[in-house]
């Protein structure tokens, strides 16, 4: 008896590689003790096992690392940013290169953020209207106008597997009135993004995710999630978190939104986070995470180990000839590098410090979600979380 | 019939690895059309085919690269600097680590410069006497006193395969009188370095090289070379070049010194150089070169290609989707990286730009000397040099 698997495939219109058309998300296991779930995302450029941590490559580069480095530490998907790429090198350059996959030499899945968050956090805002956002580039002060449609067009040209709706990231703290107005604008924009994307979906095969907003208000988060679910997206993100609110408020934002999102769709908590918060998110049914913190911390000398955070700048590491984390299997800890050498590299301002630290911190995050997934499949996530946190917070 | 090869080996006193005691240099071929020679240097931590270019890892790191990167592009030996390591992380730290090989995780041959050049170029000098040099650290202003003996002690603790005599690098330009005084001081220091090294040679197995000085004066260069040859060293360097003098004067310094140095010993032209100068040196019988220029240029966006230098910052590269150098087999040119992507990384200030550029430029230099060696063995170095320069300077 022969078994035949039929996989729909085609040539990617952007990068010209062979891609799967079979976008899907499947929940493979749910932990009996909590909301945690292990899933599998099928994307044009490959499969992604969830929960997943997505390393951030804002400007078409995960800082200090090559694609080979990222593959070696098990990165399944990386994130880049439409706002940054739109400004530099420009969409035309990326389109001419054959899309972001080819431009940066990365053939696994990619996700682009819409630029909404950056327009509101990095650029000088001129005006926000229902139509879109007028802003000035943080690089050269040049004037630009982004609309939901334009953001989709930009992201289509960039060609990531997953693209995000153009949203207004509500500032924190916000009054109920301001949060409501901002959230409803994001909803209107989400519908326009979906419409624009539908016009192009024949060619693009990209999955557009909606983004829940609503700040710290339960009714607004619930309204946002429910309306987005009505519009219907292949995946849903929870945005407007990790913007200065407390941990309680972040967890509340998840708890108010997640139950209203379709169970069979992936849920993405944007910009989170520290290992502790990621585990809280997983416990509440979040499937995807991204955060600049592990890579940014690495460049500042703050490193994760199984027994907690460590600052490599600390004087005691100058003569510590043990590995960074004896329990870690990353290329830095398994290699010839000692804490003393990493400390020297950092103190001497050597570029290699940034690279090795980044490699280690990212491995830590990727390993953490991989282990969390195993625990979910084995039905023992709460125990895994407790054990991890006991050591990590000791 | 069985052939037995006996190789003297022992445990390295510094790094505890198995090392060969069989320090030797063998000239394997001499080009009939010029002074170029192909040789083989046998060092405690491995063999080095000459002519060789030695990448510079001043502070125990070739900037932006790992040891694996260096092996992948064919680096046979790298250089580090006793002055820098003495100040940071300090000799005690390196000694505790088990020597520089273990500290930085590099198991191929190493060479350390004595610190003479840096004391005179980087530090604030307090006083230079026959005894030694009082100076202040360029890092924290702390006061230090280096003597020839102390420099040898520092280099012994660091444990490189080849160490250098502590020399006074004569400033350029210098009067005949000043150059003579400085050169003769360097000769006296060389004898003291050899004496100190001999006391320790039972354990250290390090090869101490003498350094020819004498500025731009034929009689001084000749005197320096002849006296050093009389003292007797396993290898000889030509120093005080690449300090601001013209190319003619640099070549003259070689021509005045090299014929007076023992033919069966390696000759090392310190701090040189650009590809063109390196070929001139090889033609005149130089076996070893080091220079920060390929790595420093890389970090400034100036890249070598088979058809000449290229500045990746140039606007035309923003939309150039070809490889950096189609004729190059380095990991960057053979990989997925285009000029447009390298240009974007550089403009965006991405750390990866520094790493990829460095990898390419070093590969270029290593490949150049490897090809030069092949040409010497084939007896066609002058033709190789002409052909290379015709393309490179076009």
mmCIF file of C-alpha atoms in Angstrom, chain A residues 18-388:
data_model
loop_
_atom_site.group_PDB
_atom_site.id
_atom_site.type_symbol
_atom_site.label_atom_id
_atom_site.label_comp_id
_atom_site.label_asym_id
_atom_site.label_seq_id
_atom_site.Cartn_x
_atom_site.Cartn_y
_atom_site.Cartn_z
ATOM 1 C CA UNK A 18 9.379 26.860 -4.564
ATOM 2 C CA UNK A 19 6.890 27.579 -1.818
ATOM 3 C CA UNK A 20 4.020 25.721 -0.261
ATOM 4 C CA UNK A 21 0.570 27.233 -0.731
ATOM 5 C CA UNK A 22 -0.699 25.247 2.161
ATOM 6 C CA UNK A 23 -0.981 27.933 4.871
ATOM 7 C CA UNK A 24 -2.344 26.251 7.912
ATOM 8 C CA UNK A 25 -2.153 26.083 11.644
ATOM 9 C CA UNK A 26 -2.779 22.938 13.588
ATOM 10 C CA UNK A 27 -2.950 22.539 17.335
ATOM 11 C CA UNK A 28 -1.164 19.244 17.962
ATOM 12 C CA UNK A 29 -1.424 19.104 21.731
ATOM 13 C CA UNK A 30 -3.008 21.052 24.548
ATOM 14 C CA UNK A 31 -1.715 20.841 28.066
ATOM 15 C CA UNK A 32 -4.410 19.445 30.364
ATOM 16 C CA UNK A 33 -3.287 21.650 33.240
ATOM 17 C CA UNK A 34 -3.497 25.055 31.529
ATOM 18 C CA UNK A 35 -4.146 26.834 28.232
ATOM 19 C CA UNK A 36 -0.728 25.996 26.745
ATOM 20 C CA UNK A 37 -0.757 24.424 23.301
ATOM 21 C CA UNK A 38 1.758 22.934 20.911
ATOM 22 C CA UNK A 39 1.044 23.691 17.283
ATOM 23 C CA UNK A 40 2.406 23.628 13.802
ATOM 24 C CA UNK A 41 2.282 26.522 11.408
ATOM 25 C CA UNK A 42 2.657 25.726 7.711
ATOM 26 C CA UNK A 43 3.928 28.724 5.803
ATOM 27 C CA UNK A 44 5.054 29.250 2.205
ATOM 28 C CA UNK A 45 8.744 29.013 3.174
ATOM 29 C CA UNK A 46 8.497 26.190 5.691
ATOM 30 C CA UNK A 47 6.974 24.849 8.859
ATOM 31 C CA UNK A 48 7.156 26.437 12.276
ATOM 32 C CA UNK A 49 6.600 24.525 15.488
ATOM 33 C CA UNK A 50 4.819 26.541 18.155
ATOM 34 C CA UNK A 51 5.169 27.968 20.697
ATOM 35 C CA UNK A 52 7.857 29.840 18.826
ATOM 36 C CA UNK A 53 10.188 32.690 19.636
ATOM 37 C CA UNK A 54 10.885 34.902 16.620
ATOM 38 C CA UNK A 55 14.315 36.602 16.580
ATOM 39 C CA UNK A 56 14.116 40.213 15.450
ATOM 40 C CA UNK A 57 16.032 41.361 12.372
ATOM 41 C CA UNK A 58 14.673 44.914 12.180
ATOM 42 C CA UNK A 59 16.786 46.112 9.269
ATOM 43 C CA UNK A 60 17.020 42.817 7.334
ATOM 44 C CA UNK A 61 19.645 41.499 9.741
ATOM 45 C CA UNK A 62 19.431 39.885 13.152
ATOM 46 C CA UNK A 63 22.179 42.037 14.612
ATOM 47 C CA UNK A 64 25.642 40.419 14.423
ATOM 48 C CA UNK A 65 24.383 37.066 13.061
ATOM 49 C CA UNK A 66 24.240 35.401 9.664
ATOM 50 C CA UNK A 67 21.412 33.210 8.442
ATOM 51 C CA UNK A 68 23.655 30.185 8.982
ATOM 52 C CA UNK A 69 24.144 31.181 12.617
ATOM 53 C CA UNK A 70 20.374 31.445 13.037
ATOM 54 C CA UNK A 71 19.775 28.040 11.453
ATOM 55 C CA UNK A 72 22.475 26.519 13.654
ATOM 56 C CA UNK A 73 20.681 27.662 16.820
ATOM 57 C CA UNK A 74 17.313 26.507 15.552
ATOM 58 C CA UNK A 75 15.560 29.717 14.481
ATOM 59 C CA UNK A 76 12.522 28.682 12.453
ATOM 60 C CA UNK A 77 11.260 32.131 11.493
ATOM 61 C CA UNK A 78 12.600 35.661 11.883
ATOM 62 C CA UNK A 79 10.965 39.068 11.931
ATOM 63 C CA UNK A 80 11.818 42.182 10.001
ATOM 64 C CA UNK A 81 10.211 45.579 10.001
ATOM 65 C CA UNK A 82 8.272 47.204 7.184
ATOM 66 C CA UNK A 83 8.808 50.729 8.552
ATOM 67 C CA UNK A 84 12.578 50.370 8.650
ATOM 68 C CA UNK A 85 12.853 48.581 5.304
ATOM 69 C CA UNK A 86 10.495 51.079 3.656
ATOM 70 C CA UNK A 87 12.813 53.908 4.705
ATOM 71 C CA UNK A 88 16.087 52.044 4.096
ATOM 72 C CA UNK A 89 17.006 50.439 1.698
ATOM 73 C CA UNK A 90 13.525 51.188 0.296
ATOM 74 C CA UNK A 91 10.867 48.856 -1.052
ATOM 75 C CA UNK A 92 12.083 49.205 -4.640
ATOM 76 C CA UNK A 93 15.512 47.838 -3.726
ATOM 77 C CA UNK A 94 14.012 44.841 -1.931
ATOM 78 C CA UNK A 95 11.573 44.210 -4.764
ATOM 79 C CA UNK A 96 14.410 44.388 -7.299
ATOM 80 C CA UNK A 97 16.417 41.938 -5.186
ATOM 81 C CA UNK A 98 13.540 39.467 -5.444
ATOM 82 C CA UNK A 99 12.035 40.113 -2.032
ATOM 83 C CA UNK A 100 13.423 40.083 1.471
ATOM 84 C CA UNK A 101 14.166 36.353 1.508
ATOM 85 C CA UNK A 102 16.588 36.740 -1.357
ATOM 86 C CA UNK A 103 17.829 40.173 -0.318
ATOM 87 C CA UNK A 104 19.024 38.899 3.040
ATOM 88 C CA UNK A 105 19.707 35.300 2.031
ATOM 89 C CA UNK A 106 17.176 33.692 4.382
ATOM 90 C CA UNK A 107 15.050 30.886 2.965
ATOM 91 C CA UNK A 108 13.010 30.014 6.030
ATOM 92 C CA UNK A 109 9.780 31.796 6.984
ATOM 93 C CA UNK A 110 9.730 35.534 7.577
ATOM 94 C CA UNK A 111 7.270 37.833 9.319
ATOM 95 C CA UNK A 112 7.102 41.592 8.863
ATOM 96 C CA UNK A 113 5.629 44.005 11.300
ATOM 97 C CA UNK A 114 3.477 46.593 9.559
ATOM 98 C CA UNK A 115 5.364 49.633 10.729
ATOM 99 C CA UNK A 116 2.479 50.851 12.877
ATOM 100 C CA UNK A 117 4.400 50.558 16.120
ATOM 101 C CA UNK A 118 7.499 52.279 14.702
ATOM 102 C CA UNK A 119 5.574 55.135 13.112
ATOM 103 C CA UNK A 120 4.166 55.906 16.538
ATOM 104 C CA UNK A 121 7.339 55.270 18.535
ATOM 105 C CA UNK A 122 10.302 56.284 16.352
ATOM 106 C CA UNK A 123 9.149 58.799 13.768
ATOM 107 C CA UNK A 124 8.113 62.415 14.266
ATOM 108 C CA UNK A 125 4.341 62.304 13.832
ATOM 109 C CA UNK A 126 2.748 65.024 11.832
ATOM 110 C CA UNK A 127 -0.874 63.913 11.750
ATOM 111 C CA UNK A 128 -2.975 60.828 12.374
ATOM 112 C CA UNK A 129 -6.274 60.719 10.497
ATOM 113 C CA UNK A 130 -8.705 57.992 9.609
ATOM 114 C CA UNK A 131 -6.950 57.842 6.242
ATOM 115 C CA UNK A 132 -3.462 57.164 7.631
ATOM 116 C CA UNK A 133 -0.390 58.628 9.281
ATOM 117 C CA UNK A 134 1.821 61.473 8.106
ATOM 118 C CA UNK A 135 5.275 61.245 9.666
ATOM 119 C CA UNK A 136 8.884 62.175 9.237
ATOM 120 C CA UNK A 137 11.644 59.597 8.898
ATOM 121 C CA UNK A 138 13.789 59.130 11.995
ATOM 122 C CA UNK A 139 16.768 58.730 9.642
ATOM 123 C CA UNK A 140 16.674 61.851 7.477
ATOM 124 C CA UNK A 141 13.515 63.742 8.411
ATOM 125 C CA UNK A 142 11.901 63.098 5.011
ATOM 126 C CA UNK A 143 8.085 63.235 4.921
ATOM 127 C CA UNK A 144 5.968 60.147 4.356
ATOM 128 C CA UNK A 145 2.348 59.109 4.483
ATOM 129 C CA UNK A 146 1.440 55.541 5.388
ATOM 130 C CA UNK A 147 -2.046 54.123 5.043
ATOM 131 C CA UNK A 148 -3.278 50.609 5.766
ATOM 132 C CA UNK A 149 -3.282 49.955 2.017
ATOM 133 C CA UNK A 150 0.227 51.262 1.543
ATOM 134 C CA UNK A 151 1.512 49.201 4.471
ATOM 135 C CA UNK A 152 0.050 46.072 2.861
ATOM 136 C CA UNK A 153 1.580 47.033 -0.481
ATOM 137 C CA UNK A 154 4.968 47.537 1.165
ATOM 138 C CA UNK A 155 4.716 44.215 2.970
ATOM 139 C CA UNK A 156 3.596 42.466 -0.207
ATOM 140 C CA UNK A 157 6.668 43.733 -2.018
ATOM 141 C CA UNK A 158 8.865 42.643 0.872
ATOM 142 C CA UNK A 159 7.276 39.219 0.593
ATOM 143 C CA UNK A 160 7.272 37.805 4.129
ATOM 144 C CA UNK A 161 5.213 34.704 4.878
ATOM 145 C CA UNK A 162 3.251 36.500 7.590
ATOM 146 C CA UNK A 163 2.385 40.180 7.386
ATOM 147 C CA UNK A 164 0.672 42.349 9.952
ATOM 148 C CA UNK A 165 -2.216 44.798 9.806
ATOM 149 C CA UNK A 166 -1.268 48.458 10.052
ATOM 150 C CA UNK A 167 -2.303 49.410 13.570
ATOM 151 C CA UNK A 168 -2.174 52.335 15.895
ATOM 152 C CA UNK A 169 -0.189 51.328 18.936
ATOM 153 C CA UNK A 170 -2.021 53.155 21.725
ATOM 154 C CA UNK A 171 0.325 55.026 24.008
ATOM 155 C CA UNK A 172 0.483 53.976 27.649
ATOM 156 C CA UNK A 173 -1.155 55.112 29.810
ATOM 157 C CA UNK A 174 -4.265 56.114 27.850
ATOM 158 C CA UNK A 175 -7.711 57.242 28.979
ATOM 159 C CA UNK A 176 -10.598 54.934 28.141
ATOM 160 C CA UNK A 177 -11.788 57.452 25.581
ATOM 161 C CA UNK A 178 -8.426 57.736 23.822
ATOM 162 C CA UNK A 179 -7.881 53.984 23.934
ATOM 163 C CA UNK A 180 -11.332 53.361 22.472
ATOM 164 C CA UNK A 181 -10.836 55.833 19.627
ATOM 165 C CA UNK A 182 -7.413 54.422 18.842
ATOM 166 C CA UNK A 183 -8.605 50.799 18.994
ATOM 167 C CA UNK A 184 -11.585 51.491 16.724
ATOM 168 C CA UNK A 185 -9.326 53.198 14.207
ATOM 169 C CA UNK A 186 -7.115 50.090 14.278
ATOM 170 C CA UNK A 187 -10.207 47.958 13.611
ATOM 171 C CA UNK A 188 -11.195 50.085 10.627
ATOM 172 C CA UNK A 189 -7.639 49.872 9.333
ATOM 173 C CA UNK A 190 -7.632 46.090 9.838
ATOM 174 C CA UNK A 191 -10.680 45.741 7.582
ATOM 175 C CA UNK A 192 -8.975 47.904 4.946
ATOM 176 C CA UNK A 193 -5.756 45.861 5.217
ATOM 177 C CA UNK A 194 -7.721 42.660 4.696
ATOM 178 C CA UNK A 195 -9.507 44.152 1.682
ATOM 179 C CA UNK A 196 -6.213 45.249 0.160
ATOM 180 C CA UNK A 197 -4.660 41.907 0.865
ATOM 181 C CA UNK A 198 -7.579 40.035 -0.686
ATOM 182 C CA UNK A 199 -7.101 41.955 -3.934
ATOM 183 C CA UNK A 200 -3.550 40.628 -4.010
ATOM 184 C CA UNK A 201 -3.911 37.204 -2.416
ATOM 185 C CA UNK A 202 -3.936 35.321 -5.697
ATOM 186 C CA UNK A 203 -0.277 36.169 -6.105
ATOM 187 C CA UNK A 204 1.070 36.834 -2.670
ATOM 188 C CA UNK A 205 0.187 33.745 -0.594
ATOM 189 C CA UNK A 206 0.945 35.850 2.474
ATOM 190 C CA UNK A 207 -0.972 35.411 5.708
ATOM 191 C CA UNK A 208 -2.273 38.694 7.153
ATOM 192 C CA UNK A 209 -2.664 38.779 10.925
ATOM 193 C CA UNK A 210 -5.025 41.110 12.771
ATOM 194 C CA UNK A 211 -3.831 42.957 15.881
ATOM 195 C CA UNK A 212 -5.887 43.304 19.049
ATOM 196 C CA UNK A 213 -5.570 46.705 20.743
ATOM 197 C CA UNK A 214 -7.553 48.292 23.582
ATOM 198 C CA UNK A 215 -4.853 49.248 26.050
ATOM 199 C CA UNK A 216 -5.567 48.196 29.647
ATOM 200 C CA UNK A 217 -9.370 48.089 29.328
ATOM 201 C CA UNK A 218 -11.174 44.788 29.401
ATOM 202 C CA UNK A 219 -14.177 45.959 27.394
ATOM 203 C CA UNK A 220 -11.953 47.452 24.697
ATOM 204 C CA UNK A 221 -9.690 44.386 24.434
ATOM 205 C CA UNK A 222 -12.784 42.183 24.213
ATOM 206 C CA UNK A 223 -14.401 44.390 21.569
ATOM 207 C CA UNK A 224 -11.196 44.473 19.550
ATOM 208 C CA UNK A 225 -10.742 40.700 19.658
ATOM 209 C CA UNK A 226 -14.372 39.977 18.829
ATOM 210 C CA UNK A 227 -14.550 42.354 15.884
ATOM 211 C CA UNK A 228 -11.224 41.115 14.466
ATOM 212 C CA UNK A 229 -12.479 37.523 14.777
ATOM 213 C CA UNK A 230 -15.598 38.597 12.862
ATOM 214 C CA UNK A 231 -13.535 40.171 10.099
ATOM 215 C CA UNK A 232 -11.601 36.916 10.018
ATOM 216 C CA UNK A 233 -7.823 36.526 9.772
ATOM 217 C CA UNK A 234 -5.528 33.499 9.466
ATOM 218 C CA UNK A 235 -3.875 34.586 12.723
ATOM 219 C CA UNK A 236 -4.221 37.155 15.500
ATOM 220 C CA UNK A 237 -1.743 39.221 17.412
ATOM 221 C CA UNK A 238 -2.129 40.945 20.744
ATOM 222 C CA UNK A 239 -0.474 44.330 20.413
ATOM 223 C CA UNK A 240 -0.056 47.350 22.621
ATOM 224 C CA UNK A 241 1.666 45.284 25.316
ATOM 225 C CA UNK A 242 5.238 45.656 26.545
ATOM 226 C CA UNK A 243 4.790 49.428 26.194
ATOM 227 C CA UNK A 244 5.378 50.348 29.824
ATOM 228 C CA UNK A 245 2.375 48.733 31.509
ATOM 229 C CA UNK A 246 2.933 46.363 34.426
ATOM 230 C CA UNK A 247 3.148 42.607 34.128
ATOM 231 C CA UNK A 248 -0.349 42.201 35.628
ATOM 232 C CA UNK A 249 -1.814 44.468 32.972
ATOM 233 C CA UNK A 250 -0.006 42.604 30.228
ATOM 234 C CA UNK A 251 -1.348 39.277 31.445
ATOM 235 C CA UNK A 252 -4.828 40.781 31.733
ATOM 236 C CA UNK A 253 -4.610 41.938 28.109
ATOM 237 C CA UNK A 254 -3.972 38.319 27.116
ATOM 238 C CA UNK A 255 -6.715 36.930 29.328
ATOM 239 C CA UNK A 256 -9.291 39.394 28.013
ATOM 240 C CA UNK A 257 -8.388 38.786 24.361
ATOM 241 C CA UNK A 258 -7.270 35.198 23.859
ATOM 242 C CA UNK A 259 -10.570 33.451 24.725
ATOM 243 C CA UNK A 260 -12.374 35.563 22.111
ATOM 244 C CA UNK A 261 -9.966 34.637 19.323
ATOM 245 C CA UNK A 262 -10.685 31.538 17.199
ATOM 246 C CA UNK A 263 -9.055 28.546 18.835
ATOM 247 C CA UNK A 264 -7.848 27.095 15.555
ATOM 248 C CA UNK A 265 -5.837 30.192 14.680
ATOM 249 C CA UNK A 266 -2.336 31.107 15.919
ATOM 250 C CA UNK A 267 -2.053 33.789 18.603
ATOM 251 C CA UNK A 268 0.927 36.092 18.628
ATOM 252 C CA UNK A 269 1.939 38.251 21.603
ATOM 253 C CA UNK A 270 3.898 41.112 20.075
ATOM 254 C CA UNK A 271 7.112 42.404 21.633
ATOM 255 C CA UNK A 272 7.173 39.900 24.509
ATOM 256 C CA UNK A 273 9.425 39.205 26.073
ATOM 257 C CA UNK A 274 11.493 38.216 29.018
ATOM 258 C CA UNK A 275 11.622 34.445 29.589
ATOM 259 C CA UNK A 276 9.250 34.726 32.559
ATOM 260 C CA UNK A 277 6.611 36.625 30.569
ATOM 261 C CA UNK A 278 6.931 34.258 27.636
ATOM 262 C CA UNK A 279 6.111 31.325 29.887
ATOM 263 C CA UNK A 280 3.093 33.206 31.260
ATOM 264 C CA UNK A 281 1.971 33.814 27.700
ATOM 265 C CA UNK A 282 2.415 30.174 26.716
ATOM 266 C CA UNK A 283 0.393 29.114 29.749
ATOM 267 C CA UNK A 284 -2.428 31.355 28.512
ATOM 268 C CA UNK A 285 -2.451 29.892 25.015
ATOM 269 C CA UNK A 286 -0.052 32.202 23.137
ATOM 270 C CA UNK A 287 1.728 30.511 20.209
ATOM 271 C CA UNK A 288 4.140 33.168 18.943
ATOM 272 C CA UNK A 289 6.463 35.711 20.544
ATOM 273 C CA UNK A 290 9.044 38.194 19.350
ATOM 274 C CA UNK A 291 11.257 40.564 21.276
ATOM 275 C CA UNK A 292 14.391 42.646 20.754
ATOM 276 C CA UNK A 293 15.293 42.189 24.403
ATOM 277 C CA UNK A 294 17.426 39.004 24.134
ATOM 278 C CA UNK A 295 19.535 40.502 21.334
ATOM 279 C CA UNK A 296 19.647 44.035 22.785
ATOM 280 C CA UNK A 297 20.515 42.717 26.252
ATOM 281 C CA UNK A 298 23.239 40.597 24.691
ATOM 282 C CA UNK A 299 24.825 43.693 23.201
ATOM 283 C CA UNK A 300 24.703 45.301 26.648
ATOM 284 C CA UNK A 301 26.392 42.313 28.288
ATOM 285 C CA UNK A 302 23.254 40.992 30.022
ATOM 286 C CA UNK A 303 23.109 37.249 29.440
ATOM 287 C CA UNK A 304 20.586 34.557 30.279
ATOM 288 C CA UNK A 305 21.637 31.379 32.026
ATOM 289 C CA UNK A 306 19.667 28.485 33.430
ATOM 290 C CA UNK A 307 20.247 29.964 36.883
ATOM 291 C CA UNK A 308 19.250 33.494 35.988
ATOM 292 C CA UNK A 309 20.590 36.656 34.426
ATOM 293 C CA UNK A 310 24.264 37.489 34.534
ATOM 294 C CA UNK A 311 26.081 40.705 33.670
ATOM 295 C CA UNK A 312 29.314 39.810 31.919
ATOM 296 C CA UNK A 313 30.700 43.255 32.823
ATOM 297 C CA UNK A 314 30.845 42.200 36.472
ATOM 298 C CA UNK A 315 34.437 42.198 37.698
ATOM 299 C CA UNK A 316 34.212 38.666 39.085
ATOM 300 C CA UNK A 317 33.964 37.223 35.567
ATOM 301 C CA UNK A 318 37.428 38.537 34.619
ATOM 302 C CA UNK A 319 39.004 35.446 36.145
ATOM 303 C CA UNK A 320 36.142 32.967 35.804
ATOM 304 C CA UNK A 321 37.394 30.288 33.426
ATOM 305 C CA UNK A 322 34.210 28.236 33.366
ATOM 306 C CA UNK A 323 31.690 28.251 30.510
ATOM 307 C CA UNK A 324 29.037 30.975 30.420
ATOM 308 C CA UNK A 325 26.349 28.431 31.391
ATOM 309 C CA UNK A 326 27.470 24.842 32.016
ATOM 310 C CA UNK A 327 23.889 23.675 31.384
ATOM 311 C CA UNK A 328 23.695 25.338 27.951
ATOM 312 C CA UNK A 329 24.394 23.578 24.654
ATOM 313 C CA UNK A 330 24.815 26.707 22.516
ATOM 314 C CA UNK A 331 27.877 27.167 20.302
ATOM 315 C CA UNK A 332 29.348 29.631 22.807
ATOM 316 C CA UNK A 333 28.918 27.481 25.927
ATOM 317 C CA UNK A 334 29.860 24.246 24.187
ATOM 318 C CA UNK A 335 32.803 25.921 22.468
ATOM 319 C CA UNK A 336 36.122 27.118 23.790
ATOM 320 C CA UNK A 337 34.792 30.344 25.260
ATOM 321 C CA UNK A 338 35.055 31.046 28.970
ATOM 322 C CA UNK A 339 33.360 33.735 31.041
ATOM 323 C CA UNK A 340 36.800 35.332 31.423
ATOM 324 C CA UNK A 341 37.258 35.565 27.648
ATOM 325 C CA UNK A 342 33.713 36.866 27.070
ATOM 326 C CA UNK A 343 34.304 39.401 29.829
ATOM 327 C CA UNK A 344 37.583 40.480 28.205
ATOM 328 C CA UNK A 345 35.966 40.817 24.772
ATOM 329 C CA UNK A 346 33.201 42.960 26.233
ATOM 330 C CA UNK A 347 35.530 45.191 28.234
ATOM 331 C CA UNK A 348 37.861 45.608 25.272
ATOM 332 C CA UNK A 349 34.935 46.664 23.066
ATOM 333 C CA UNK A 350 35.472 43.767 20.673
ATOM 334 C CA UNK A 351 32.782 43.176 18.045
ATOM 335 C CA UNK A 352 33.007 39.453 18.698
ATOM 336 C CA UNK A 353 31.485 40.044 22.147
ATOM 337 C CA UNK A 354 28.267 41.284 20.542
ATOM 338 C CA UNK A 355 28.127 38.279 18.248
ATOM 339 C CA UNK A 356 28.827 35.597 20.853
ATOM 340 C CA UNK A 357 26.500 37.181 23.411
ATOM 341 C CA UNK A 358 23.716 37.410 20.824
ATOM 342 C CA UNK A 359 24.188 33.814 19.748
ATOM 343 C CA UNK A 360 23.934 32.666 23.344
ATOM 344 C CA UNK A 361 20.888 34.732 24.343
ATOM 345 C CA UNK A 362 18.936 33.779 21.230
ATOM 346 C CA UNK A 363 19.764 30.103 21.696
ATOM 347 C CA UNK A 364 18.488 30.426 25.241
ATOM 348 C CA UNK A 365 15.125 31.772 24.058
ATOM 349 C CA UNK A 366 14.775 29.242 21.235
ATOM 350 C CA UNK A 367 15.689 26.383 23.551
ATOM 351 C CA UNK A 368 13.221 27.621 26.151
ATOM 352 C CA UNK A 369 10.253 27.521 23.759
ATOM 353 C CA UNK A 370 11.419 24.194 22.298
ATOM 354 C CA UNK A 371 11.520 22.723 25.799
ATOM 355 C CA UNK A 372 8.166 24.320 26.621
ATOM 356 C CA UNK A 373 6.709 22.637 23.524
ATOM 357 C CA UNK A 374 8.022 19.234 24.619
ATOM 358 C CA UNK A 375 6.521 19.778 28.040
ATOM 359 C CA UNK A 376 3.145 20.666 26.528
ATOM 360 C CA UNK A 377 3.191 17.563 24.338
ATOM 361 C CA UNK A 378 4.026 15.525 27.442
ATOM 362 C CA UNK A 379 1.213 17.258 29.343
ATOM 363 C CA UNK A 380 3.448 18.707 32.014
ATOM 364 C CA UNK A 381 3.824 22.376 31.124
ATOM 365 C CA UNK A 382 2.908 23.786 34.567
ATOM 366 C CA UNK A 383 5.590 21.609 36.151
ATOM 367 C CA UNK A 384 8.113 22.610 33.485
ATOM 368 C CA UNK A 385 7.340 26.279 34.064
ATOM 369 C CA UNK A 386 7.650 25.931 37.837
ATOM 370 C CA UNK A 387 10.960 24.072 37.619
ATOM 371 C CA UNK A 388 12.408 26.532 35.118
#
